[in-house]
Amino acid sequence: MKIAIIGSGYVGLVTGACFAQVGHEVICVDNDERKVKALNHGRIPIYEPGLEQLVLRNVAARRLKFTGSIEYGVDNSEVVFIAVPTPPRADGSVDLTYIEQVAREIAAVLKEYRVIVDKSTVPVKTGEKVADTIRRYNKVNVDFDVVSNPEFLREGCAVTDLMEPDRIVIGANSERALAIMEKVYEPFLAPIMVTDVNSAELIKHAANSFLALKISYINAVSAICEATGADIEKVAEGIGADKRIGRSFLNAGLGYGGSCFPKDIAAFIAISELIGEPFHLLQEVQRINQRQRERFLKRLRDTLWVLKEKRIAVWGLTFKPHTDDVRSSVAIDLVNDLIREGARVTAYDPKGNQRVQELDLCPGVHLANSALEAVQDAETLVLATEWPEFSDVDLTEVRDRMHTPIVFDGRNLFDPATMRDLGFQYFGIGRSLANSSGTNQNSNGASTHGGLRPLQECRGIADSSRVSRGGKTDRSVPMKDSISSLCRGNC
Ligand code: UDX
């Protein structure tokens, strides 16, 4: 198929590279001439595992090219994807200026039938407005169809998510458009869910809101665990083993961030209010997310008494591991909270330091060049983003470099008992020192997240539950969950 993708940002670039990888001829269009030039020279503006190789391979194979001309893209393709940004407005509603502009630009150059596909995350009924706009601005009255095809890519594993999707959602109101879209996705061997345009648009907002709801739910339960001495990791395992619930996206932590969840929830709330059906549940999801970071800060204050002038090391600045994306990162909000209270913060992130510096996101922070450099003479270490490399750092060296070995683990990356045995004062999310029995750790003391073990394996063991997930495979938990929990939700 000949495919054009308008907008070579995160979604457009990953989608374009994967479509080319499965054999389509792809033209990526972008109105940023410098970006187009860089891409045509193999320079990728974002860090995403596997993407650079994919782009270079397909540019070399002449299946992928970049241009600044929408007309060139539309003329030389059968299907035109719209993948431009839909940023949030101050009131949480979605700014559709770029979508509307591209719809007018497509209309101006449309000469024969095309399928126009909305790939950007948009509110319900946007497809109708795109169709109205094209009809109004196309002077030659050409036939076309507008389709909704939401993406479900996660940063850090976007290539895998696109190449091996759980499902492909196609919202189309014409058989002709549907047949063409099925040819586009034929090489992906994934279930295709066909629906109308409005339902497809809603599926995206509803899916992201539900995932964030799961996170806020487990974070709300973590507060109860902290107050009662229970262990959130065991609770998550216990409820997650129920297939109706599922273990994924039940990792308690500092809260969700990123360019999608905060924005999509605010958008869904704005849509619900617009139609007179306020979505109170999602407002509570937002509140819990905000409170999670406030509660964490309070525990820091309660332990350190005064934060002013305290030397605090922070590991992690990106909104999650395996990406250089710092948009709506809870880690950055926490660093700025600490600096606002007068703390002297030294932070380190494997991929995010440069962006934080370039965008001046944390005025007053000192950026270290390594995890160990960051903890030098620190009075407390805060783990804010669970990069795997942090679980490989020599914790005894960390302890010896710190002024006082106090650790606040905002992502439950470490095992409480191991930290205790190494002489750290350790605070996790929804768990405490009393919780762990020191068995669930990998060779470097990083937690492998206490789950449950079948009773017959625990016979004679007094206390409630413990499990090893590191080296030894645990038969009681499906392999998929064990892989996801080991890499904490990345792929
Ligand atoms: C999300 C959706 O997962 C994806 O389907 C959609 O297309 C875009 O939005 P992304 O924003 O890349 O993807 O990140 P995701 O892995 O979903 O994590 C979002 C946030 O939730 C991160 O801050 C992460 O740390 C947090 N999170 C995730 C938790 O706190 N606990 C979890 O169990 C999972």
Coordinates of N, CA and C in Angstrom, one line a residue, residues 244-453:
R244 N -10.2 -11.5 36.0 CA -11.1 -10.4 35.7 C -10.4 -9.1 36.1
I245 N -9.3 -9.1 36.9 CA -8.6 -7.9 37.3 C -7.3 -7.8 36.5
G246 N -6.5 -8.8 36.6 CA -5.2 -8.8 35.9 C -4.1 -8.0 36.7
R247 N -2.9 -8.5 36.7 CA -1.8 -7.9 37.5 C -1.3 -6.6 36.8
S248 N -1.4 -6.5 35.5 CA -0.7 -5.4 34.9 C -1.3 -4.1 35.2
F249 N -0.5 -3.0 35.3 CA -1.0 -1.7 35.6 C -1.5 -1.6 37.1
L250 N -1.0 -2.5 37.9 CA -1.3 -2.4 39.3 C 0.1 -2.2 40.1
N251 N 1.0 -1.5 39.5 CA 2.3 -1.2 40.2 C 2.1 0.1 40.9
A252 N 2.0 0.1 42.2 CA 1.9 1.3 43.0 C 3.2 2.1 42.9
G253 N 3.0 3.4 43.0 CA 4.2 4.2 42.9 C 3.9 5.7 43.2
L254 N 4.6 6.6 42.5 CA 4.5 8.0 42.8 C 3.3 8.6 42.0
G255 N 2.7 7.7 41.1 CA 1.6 8.2 40.3 C 1.9 8.2 38.8
Y256 N 0.9 8.3 38.0 CA 1.1 8.3 36.6 C 1.4 9.7 36.0
G257 N 2.2 9.7 34.9 CA 2.5 11.0 34.2 C 2.6 10.7 32.8
G258 N 3.4 11.5 32.0 CA 3.5 11.3 30.6 C 2.6 12.1 29.8
S259 N 2.8 12.0 28.4 CA 2.0 12.9 27.5 C 0.6 12.4 27.2
C260 N 0.3 11.3 27.8 CA -1.0 10.7 27.5 C -2.0 10.7 28.6
F261 N -1.8 9.9 29.7 CA -2.8 9.7 30.7 C -3.3 11.1 31.3
P262 N -2.4 12.0 31.8 CA -3.0 13.2 32.3 C -3.8 14.0 31.3
K263 N -3.3 14.0 30.1 CA -4.1 14.8 29.1 C -5.4 14.1 28.7
D264 N -5.4 12.8 28.5 CA -6.6 12.1 28.1 C -7.6 12.0 29.1
I265 N -7.2 12.0 30.4 CA -8.2 12.0 31.5 C -8.9 13.4 31.5
A266 N -8.1 14.4 31.5 CA -8.6 15.7 31.5 C -9.6 16.0 30.3
A267 N -9.2 15.4 29.1 CA -10.1 15.5 28.0 C -11.4 14.8 28.1
F268 N -11.3 13.6 28.7 CA -12.5 12.8 28.9 C -13.4 13.4 29.9
I269 N -12.9 14.0 30.9 CA -13.7 14.8 31.9 C -14.3 16.0 31.2
A270 N -13.6 16.7 30.4 CA -14.1 17.9 29.7 C -15.3 17.4 28.7
I271 N -15.1 16.3 28.0 CA -16.1 15.8 27.1 C -17.4 15.5 27.9
S272 N -17.2 14.8 29.0 CA -18.3 14.3 29.8 C -19.1 15.5 30.4
E273 N -18.4 16.6 30.7 CA -19.1 17.8 31.3 C -19.8 18.5 30.2
L274 N -19.2 18.5 29.0 CA -19.8 19.2 27.8 C -21.2 18.5 27.5
I275 N -21.3 17.2 27.7 CA -22.6 16.6 27.4 C -23.5 16.4 28.6
G276 N -23.0 17.0 29.7 CA -23.9 17.1 30.9 C -23.8 15.8 31.7
E277 N -22.8 15.0 31.5 CA -22.6 13.7 32.3 C -21.3 13.8 33.0
P278 N -21.1 14.6 34.0 CA -19.8 14.8 34.7 C -19.2 13.4 35.1
F279 N -18.0 13.2 34.9 CA -17.3 11.9 35.1 C -16.6 12.0 36.5
H280 N -17.3 12.0 37.6 CA -16.7 12.2 38.9 C -15.6 11.2 39.2
L281 N -15.8 10.0 38.8 CA -14.9 8.9 39.0 C -13.5 9.3 38.5
L282 N -13.4 9.9 37.3 CA -12.1 10.3 36.8 C -11.6 11.5 37.5
Q283 N -12.4 12.3 38.0 CA -11.9 13.5 38.8 C -11.2 12.9 40.1
E284 N -11.8 11.8 40.6 CA -11.2 11.2 41.8 C -9.9 10.6 41.4
V285 N -9.8 10.0 40.2 CA -8.5 9.4 39.7 C -7.4 10.5 39.7
Q286 N -7.8 11.6 39.2 CA -6.8 12.8 39.2 C -6.4 13.2 40.6
R287 N -7.4 13.2 41.5 CA -7.1 13.7 42.9 C -6.2 12.7 43.6
I288 N -6.5 11.4 43.4 CA -5.6 10.3 44.0 C -4.2 10.5 43.5
N289 N -4.1 10.7 42.2 CA -2.8 10.8 41.6 C -2.0 12.0 42.2
Q290 N -2.7 13.1 42.4 CA -2.0 14.3 43.0 C -1.6 14.0 44.4
R291 N -2.6 13.3 45.2 CA -2.3 13.1 46.6 C -1.2 12.1 46.8
Q292 N -1.0 11.2 45.8 CA 0.1 10.2 46.0 C 1.4 10.9 46.2
R293 N 1.7 11.9 45.3 CA 2.9 12.6 45.4 C 3.0 13.4 46.7
E294 N 1.9 14.1 47.1 CA 1.8 14.9 48.3 C 2.1 14.0 49.5
R295 N 1.5 12.8 49.5 CA 1.7 11.9 50.7 C 3.2 11.5 50.8
F296 N 3.8 11.3 49.6 CA 5.2 10.8 49.6 C 6.1 12.0 50.2
L297 N 5.7 13.2 49.8 CA 6.5 14.4 50.2 C 6.3 14.5 51.7
K298 N 5.1 14.3 52.2 CA 4.9 14.4 53.7 C 5.7 13.4 54.4
R299 N 5.8 12.2 53.9 CA 6.6 11.2 54.6 C 8.1 11.6 54.6
L300 N 8.5 12.2 53.5 CA 9.9 12.7 53.5 C 10.1 13.8 54.6
R301 N 9.1 14.7 54.7 CA 9.2 15.8 55.7 C 9.1 15.2 57.1
D302 N 8.2 14.2 57.3 CA 8.1 13.6 58.6 C 9.4 13.0 59.1
T303 N 10.1 12.4 58.1 CA 11.3 11.7 58.4 C 12.5 12.6 58.5
L304 N 12.6 13.6 57.7 CA 13.8 14.5 57.6 C 13.5 15.8 58.4
W305 N 12.3 15.9 58.9 CA 11.9 17.1 59.7 C 11.9 18.3 58.9
V306 N 13.1 18.9 58.6 CA 13.1 20.1 57.8 C 13.8 19.8 56.5
L307 N 13.2 20.1 55.3 CA 13.8 19.8 54.0 C 14.8 20.9 53.6
K308 N 14.7 22.1 54.1 CA 15.6 23.2 53.8 C 17.0 22.8 54.0
E309 N 17.8 23.0 52.9 CA 19.3 22.8 53.0 C 19.6 21.3 53.0
K310 N 18.6 20.4 53.0 CA 19.0 19.0 53.0 C 19.5 18.6 51.6
R311 N 20.5 17.7 51.6 CA 21.1 17.3 50.4 C 20.4 16.0 50.0
I312 N 19.5 16.1 48.9 CA 18.7 15.0 48.5 C 19.1 14.5 47.1
A313 N 19.4 13.3 47.0 CA 19.7 12.7 45.6 C 18.4 12.2 45.1
V314 N 18.2 12.4 43.8 CA 17.0 11.8 43.1 C 17.4 11.0 41.9
W315 N 17.0 9.7 41.9 CA 17.3 8.9 40.7 C 16.0 8.8 39.9
G316 N 16.1 9.3 38.6 CA 15.0 9.3 37.7 C 14.4 10.6 37.5
L317 N 14.2 11.0 36.2 CA 13.6 12.3 35.9 C 12.5 12.1 34.8
T318 N 12.7 11.1 34.0 CA 11.7 10.8 32.9 C 10.4 10.3 33.6
F319 N 9.3 10.3 32.8 CA 8.0 9.9 33.4 C 7.9 8.4 33.6
K320 N 8.8 7.7 32.9 CA 8.9 6.3 33.1 C 10.2 5.8 32.5
P321 N 10.6 4.6 32.8 CA 11.9 4.1 32.2 C 11.8 3.9 30.7
H322 N 13.0 3.7 30.0 CA 13.1 3.4 28.6 C 12.6 4.5 27.7
T323 N 12.6 5.7 28.1 CA 12.2 6.8 27.3 C 13.0 8.0 27.7
D324 N 13.2 9.0 26.8 CA 13.8 10.3 27.3 C 12.7 11.3 27.5
D325 N 11.5 10.9 27.5 CA 10.3 11.8 27.6 C 10.1 12.3 29.0
V326 N 10.1 13.6 29.2 CA 10.0 14.2 30.6 C 8.6 14.9 30.7
R327 N 7.7 14.8 29.7 CA 6.5 15.5 29.7 C 5.6 15.0 30.9
S328 N 5.1 16.0 31.7 CA 4.2 15.6 32.8 C 4.8 14.5 33.6
S329 N 6.1 14.6 33.9 CA 6.8 13.6 34.7 C 6.6 13.9 36.2
V330 N 6.1 12.9 36.9 CA 5.9 13.1 38.4 C 7.2 13.3 39.1
A331 N 8.3 12.6 38.5 CA 9.6 12.8 39.1 C 10.1 14.2 39.1
I332 N 9.8 14.9 38.0 CA 10.2 16.3 37.9 C 9.4 17.2 38.8
D333 N 8.1 16.9 38.9 CA 7.2 17.6 39.9 C 7.8 17.5 41.3
L334 N 8.2 16.3 41.6 CA 8.7 16.0 43.0 C 10.0 16.8 43.2
V335 N 10.9 16.8 42.2 CA 12.2 17.5 42.3 C 11.9 19.0 42.6
N336 N 10.9 19.5 41.8 CA 10.6 21.0 42.0 C 9.9 21.2 43.3
D337 N 9.1 20.3 43.8 CA 8.6 20.4 45.2 C 9.7 20.5 46.2
L338 N 10.7 19.6 46.1 CA 11.8 19.6 47.0 C 12.6 20.9 47.0
I339 N 12.9 21.4 45.8 CA 13.6 22.6 45.6 C 12.8 23.8 46.2
R340 N 11.5 23.8 45.9 CA 10.7 24.8 46.4 C 10.8 24.9 48.0
E341 N 11.0 23.8 48.6 CA 11.1 23.7 50.1 C 12.5 23.9 50.5
G342 N 13.4 24.3 49.6 CA 14.8 24.7 50.0 C 15.8 23.5 50.0
A343 N 15.4 22.4 49.6 CA 16.3 21.2 49.6 C 17.3 21.4 48.5
R344 N 18.5 20.9 48.6 CA 19.6 20.9 47.6 C 19.6 19.6 46.9
V345 N 19.0 19.6 45.7 CA 18.7 18.4 45.0 C 19.8 18.1 43.9
T346 N 20.3 16.9 43.9 CA 21.2 16.4 42.9 C 20.5 15.2 42.2
A347 N 20.2 15.4 40.9 CA 19.4 14.3 40.2 C 20.2 13.7 39.1
Y348 N 19.8 12.5 38.8 CA 20.5 11.7 37.7 C 19.4 10.9 36.9
D349 N 19.4 11.0 35.6 CA 18.5 10.1 34.8 C 19.3 9.6 33.6
P350 N 19.2 8.3 33.3 CA 20.0 7.7 32.2 C 19.8 8.4 30.9
K351 N 18.6 8.9 30.6 CA 18.2 9.5 29.3 C 17.6 10.9 29.4
G352 N 17.2 11.3 30.7 CA 16.4 12.5 30.8 C 17.2 13.8 31.1
N353 N 18.5 13.6 31.5 CA 19.2 14.8 32.0 C 19.2 15.9 31.0
Q354 N 19.5 15.5 29.7 CA 19.7 16.6 28.7 C 18.4 17.4 28.5
R355 N 17.3 16.7 28.4 CA 16.0 17.4 28.2 C 15.7 18.3 29.3
V356 N 16.0 17.8 30.6 CA 15.7 18.7 31.7 C 16.5 19.9 31.7
Q357 N 17.8 19.8 31.2 CA 18.7 20.9 31.1 C 18.2 21.9 30.0
E358 N 18.0 21.2 28.8 CA 17.6 22.1 27.6 C 16.3 22.9 27.9
L359 N 15.4 22.2 28.5 CA 14.0 22.9 28.7 C 14.0 23.6 30.1
D360 N 15.1 23.5 30.8 CA 15.2 24.2 32.2 C 14.0 23.8 33.0
L361 N 13.7 22.6 33.1 CA 12.5 22.1 33.8 C 12.6 22.1 35.3
C362 N 13.9 22.1 35.8 CA 14.0 22.1 37.3 C 15.1 23.1 37.7
P363 N 14.7 24.4 37.7 CA 15.6 25.4 38.0 C 16.2 25.2 39.4
G364 N 17.6 25.2 39.5 CA 18.2 25.0 40.8 C 18.7 23.6 41.1
V365 N 18.3 22.6 40.2 CA 18.7 21.3 40.4 C 20.2 21.1 39.9
H366 N 20.9 20.2 40.6 CA 22.2 19.9 40.1 C 22.1 18.5 39.4
L367 N 22.5 18.5 38.1 CA 22.4 17.2 37.4 C 23.7 16.4 37.5
A368 N 23.7 15.2 38.0 CA 24.9 14.4 38.1 C 25.1 13.5 36.9
N369 N 26.3 13.1 36.7 CA 26.6 12.2 35.5 C 26.5 10.8 35.7
S370 N 26.2 10.4 37.0 CA 26.0 9.0 37.2 C 25.1 8.8 38.5
A371 N 24.6 7.6 38.7 CA 23.8 7.4 39.9 C 24.7 7.5 41.2
L372 N 25.9 7.0 41.1 CA 26.7 7.0 42.3 C 27.2 8.5 42.6
E373 N 27.5 9.3 41.5 CA 27.8 10.7 41.7 C 26.7 11.4 42.4
A374 N 25.5 11.1 42.1 CA 24.3 11.8 42.6 C 24.2 11.6 44.1
V375 N 24.6 10.4 44.6 CA 24.3 10.1 46.0 C 25.5 10.6 46.9
Q376 N 26.6 11.1 46.3 CA 27.7 11.5 47.1 C 27.3 12.5 48.2
D377 N 27.5 12.2 49.5 CA 27.2 13.0 50.6 C 25.7 13.3 50.8
A378 N 24.9 12.6 50.1 CA 23.4 12.8 50.2 C 22.9 12.4 51.6
E379 N 21.9 13.1 52.0 CA 21.3 12.8 53.3 C 20.1 11.9 53.1
T380 N 19.6 11.9 51.8 CA 18.5 11.0 51.5 C 18.6 10.7 50.0
L381 N 18.2 9.5 49.6 CA 18.1 9.1 48.2 C 16.6 8.8 47.9
V382 N 16.1 9.5 46.8 CA 14.7 9.3 46.4 C 14.8 8.6 45.0
L383 N 14.1 7.4 44.9 CA 14.0 6.7 43.7 C 12.7 7.1 43.0
A384 N 12.7 7.9 41.9 CA 11.5 8.4 41.3 C 11.1 7.7 40.0
T385 N 12.1 7.2 39.3 CA 11.7 6.5 38.0 C 12.5 5.1 38.0
E386 N 11.8 4.1 37.8 CA 12.4 2.7 38.0 C 13.2 2.2 36.8
W387 N 14.3 3.0 36.4 CA 15.2 2.5 35.4 C 15.8 1.2 35.9
P388 N 15.9 0.2 35.1 CA 16.5 -1.1 35.5 C 18.0 -0.9 36.0
E389 N 18.7 0.1 35.4 CA 20.1 0.3 35.8 C 20.2 0.6 37.2
F390 N 19.2 1.2 37.8 CA 19.3 1.6 39.3 C 19.3 0.3 40.1
S391 N 18.7 -0.8 39.6 CA 18.7 -2.0 40.4 C 20.1 -2.7 40.3
D392 N 20.9 -2.2 39.4 CA 22.2 -2.9 39.2 C 23.3 -2.1 39.9
V393 N 23.0 -1.0 40.5 CA 24.0 -0.2 41.2 C 24.5 -0.9 42.5
D394 N 25.7 -0.8 42.9 CA 26.2 -1.5 44.1 C 25.7 -0.7 45.3
L395 N 24.7 -1.3 46.0 CA 24.1 -0.6 47.1 C 25.0 -0.3 48.3
T396 N 26.0 -1.2 48.5 CA 26.9 -0.9 49.6 C 27.7 0.3 49.3
E397 N 28.1 0.5 48.0 CA 28.8 1.7 47.7 C 27.9 2.9 47.8
V398 N 26.6 2.8 47.5 CA 25.7 3.9 47.7 C 25.6 4.2 49.1
R399 N 25.5 3.2 50.0 CA 25.4 3.5 51.4 C 26.6 4.2 51.9
D400 N 27.8 3.7 51.5 CA 29.1 4.3 52.0 C 29.3 5.7 51.5
R401 N 28.7 6.1 50.3 CA 28.9 7.4 49.8 C 27.9 8.4 50.4
M402 N 26.8 7.9 50.9 CA 25.7 8.8 51.4 C 26.2 9.3 52.8
H403 N 25.7 10.5 53.2 CA 25.9 11.0 54.5 C 25.1 10.3 55.5
T404 N 23.8 10.1 55.2 CA 22.9 9.3 56.0 C 22.2 8.3 55.1
P405 N 22.2 7.0 55.3 CA 21.6 6.0 54.3 C 20.1 5.9 54.5
I406 N 19.4 6.9 54.0 CA 17.9 6.9 54.1 C 17.4 6.9 52.6
V407 N 16.6 5.9 52.3 CA 16.1 5.7 51.0 C 14.6 5.8 50.9
F408 N 14.0 6.7 50.0 CA 12.6 6.7 49.8 C 12.4 6.2 48.3
D409 N 11.8 5.0 48.3 CA 11.7 4.3 47.0 C 10.3 4.5 46.4
G410 N 10.2 5.5 45.5 CA 8.9 5.9 45.0 C 8.3 4.9 44.0
R411 N 9.0 3.8 43.6 CA 8.5 2.9 42.6 C 8.7 1.4 43.1
N412 N 9.0 1.3 44.4 CA 9.2 -0.1 45.0 C 10.2 -0.9 44.2
L413 N 11.3 -0.3 43.8 CA 12.2 -1.0 43.0 C 13.1 -2.0 43.9
F414 N 13.3 -1.5 45.1 CA 14.2 -2.3 46.0 C 13.4 -3.2 47.0
D415 N 14.1 -4.2 47.5 CA 13.5 -5.1 48.5 C 13.7 -4.5 49.9
P416 N 12.7 -4.3 50.6 CA 12.8 -3.7 52.0 C 13.8 -4.4 52.9
A417 N 13.7 -5.7 53.0 CA 14.6 -6.5 53.9 C 16.1 -6.4 53.5
T418 N 16.3 -6.4 52.2 CA 17.7 -6.3 51.7 C 18.2 -4.9 52.1
M419 N 17.4 -3.9 51.9 CA 17.8 -2.5 52.2 C 18.1 -2.4 53.7
R420 N 17.2 -3.1 54.5 CA 17.4 -3.1 56.0 C 18.8 -3.8 56.3
D421 N 19.0 -4.9 55.7 CA 20.2 -5.7 56.0 C 21.4 -4.9 55.6
L422 N 21.3 -4.1 54.6 CA 22.5 -3.3 54.2 C 22.6 -2.0 55.0
G423 N 21.7 -1.8 55.9 CA 21.8 -0.7 56.9 C 21.1 0.6 56.4
F424 N 20.2 0.4 55.4 CA 19.5 1.6 55.0 C 18.2 1.8 55.9
Q425 N 17.8 3.0 56.1 CA 16.5 3.3 56.6 C 15.6 3.4 55.3
Y426 N 14.7 2.5 55.1 CA 14.0 2.3 53.8 C 12.5 2.6 53.9
F427 N 12.0 3.4 53.0 CA 10.6 3.7 52.9 C 10.1 3.4 51.5
G428 N 9.2 2.4 51.3 CA 8.7 2.1 50.0 C 7.3 2.7 49.9
I429 N 6.6 2.4 48.8 CA 5.2 2.8 48.6 C 4.3 1.6 49.0
G430 N 3.5 1.9 50.1 CA 2.5 0.9 50.5 C 3.2 -0.4 51.1
R431 N 4.4 -0.2 51.6 CA 5.1 -1.3 52.2 C 6.2 -0.7 53.1
S432 N 6.5 -1.5 54.1 CA 7.6 -1.0 55.0 C 8.5 -2.1 55.4
L433 N 9.5 -1.8 56.1 CA 10.6 -2.8 56.5 C 9.9 -4.1 57.0
A434 N 8.9 -3.9 57.9 CA 8.3 -5.0 58.5 C 7.7 -6.0 57.5
N435 N 7.4 -5.5 56.3 CA 6.7 -6.3 55.3 C 7.5 -7.4 54.8
S436 N 8.8 -7.2 54.6 CA 9.5 -8.2 53.8 C 10.4 -9.2 54.6
S437 N 10.5 -10.3 54.0 CA 11.3 -11.4 54.7 C 12.6 -11.6 53.9
G438 N 12.9 -10.7 53.0 CA 14.3 -10.7 52.4 C 14.5 -11.8 51.4
T439 N 13.4 -12.6 51.0 CA 13.7 -13.7 50.1 C 13.4 -13.2 48.7
N440 N 12.6 -12.1 48.5 CA 12.3 -11.8 47.1 C 13.2 -10.7 46.6
Q441 N 14.4 -11.1 46.3 CA 15.3 -10.1 45.7 C 16.2 -10.7 44.7
N442 N 16.8 -9.9 43.8 CA 17.7 -10.5 42.8 C 19.1 -10.3 43.4
S443 N 20.1 -10.7 42.6 CA 21.5 -10.8 43.2 C 21.9 -9.4 43.8
N444 N 21.3 -8.3 43.3 CA 21.9 -7.0 43.8 C 20.9 -6.4 44.8
G445 N 20.0 -7.2 45.4 CA 19.1 -6.7 46.4 C 17.9 -5.9 45.8
A446 N 17.8 -5.9 44.5 CA 16.6 -5.2 43.9 C 15.4 -6.1 44.1
S447 N 14.3 -5.5 44.5 CA 13.1 -6.3 44.8 C 12.5 -7.0 43.6
T448 N 12.1 -8.2 43.7 CA 11.4 -9.0 42.6 C 10.0 -9.1 43.0
H449 N 9.5 -8.2 43.9 CA 8.1 -7.9 44.2 C 7.4 -9.2 44.7
G450 N 7.2 -9.1 46.0 CA 6.6 -10.2 46.8 C 5.2 -10.5 46.2
G451 N 5.0 -11.7 45.7 CA 3.7 -12.1 45.3 C 3.2 -13.2 46.2
L452 N 2.4 -14.2 45.7 CA 1.9 -15.2 46.5 C 2.4 -16.6 46.0
R453 N 2.5 -17.6 46.9 CA 2.9 -18.9 46.4 C 1.9 -19.9 46.9

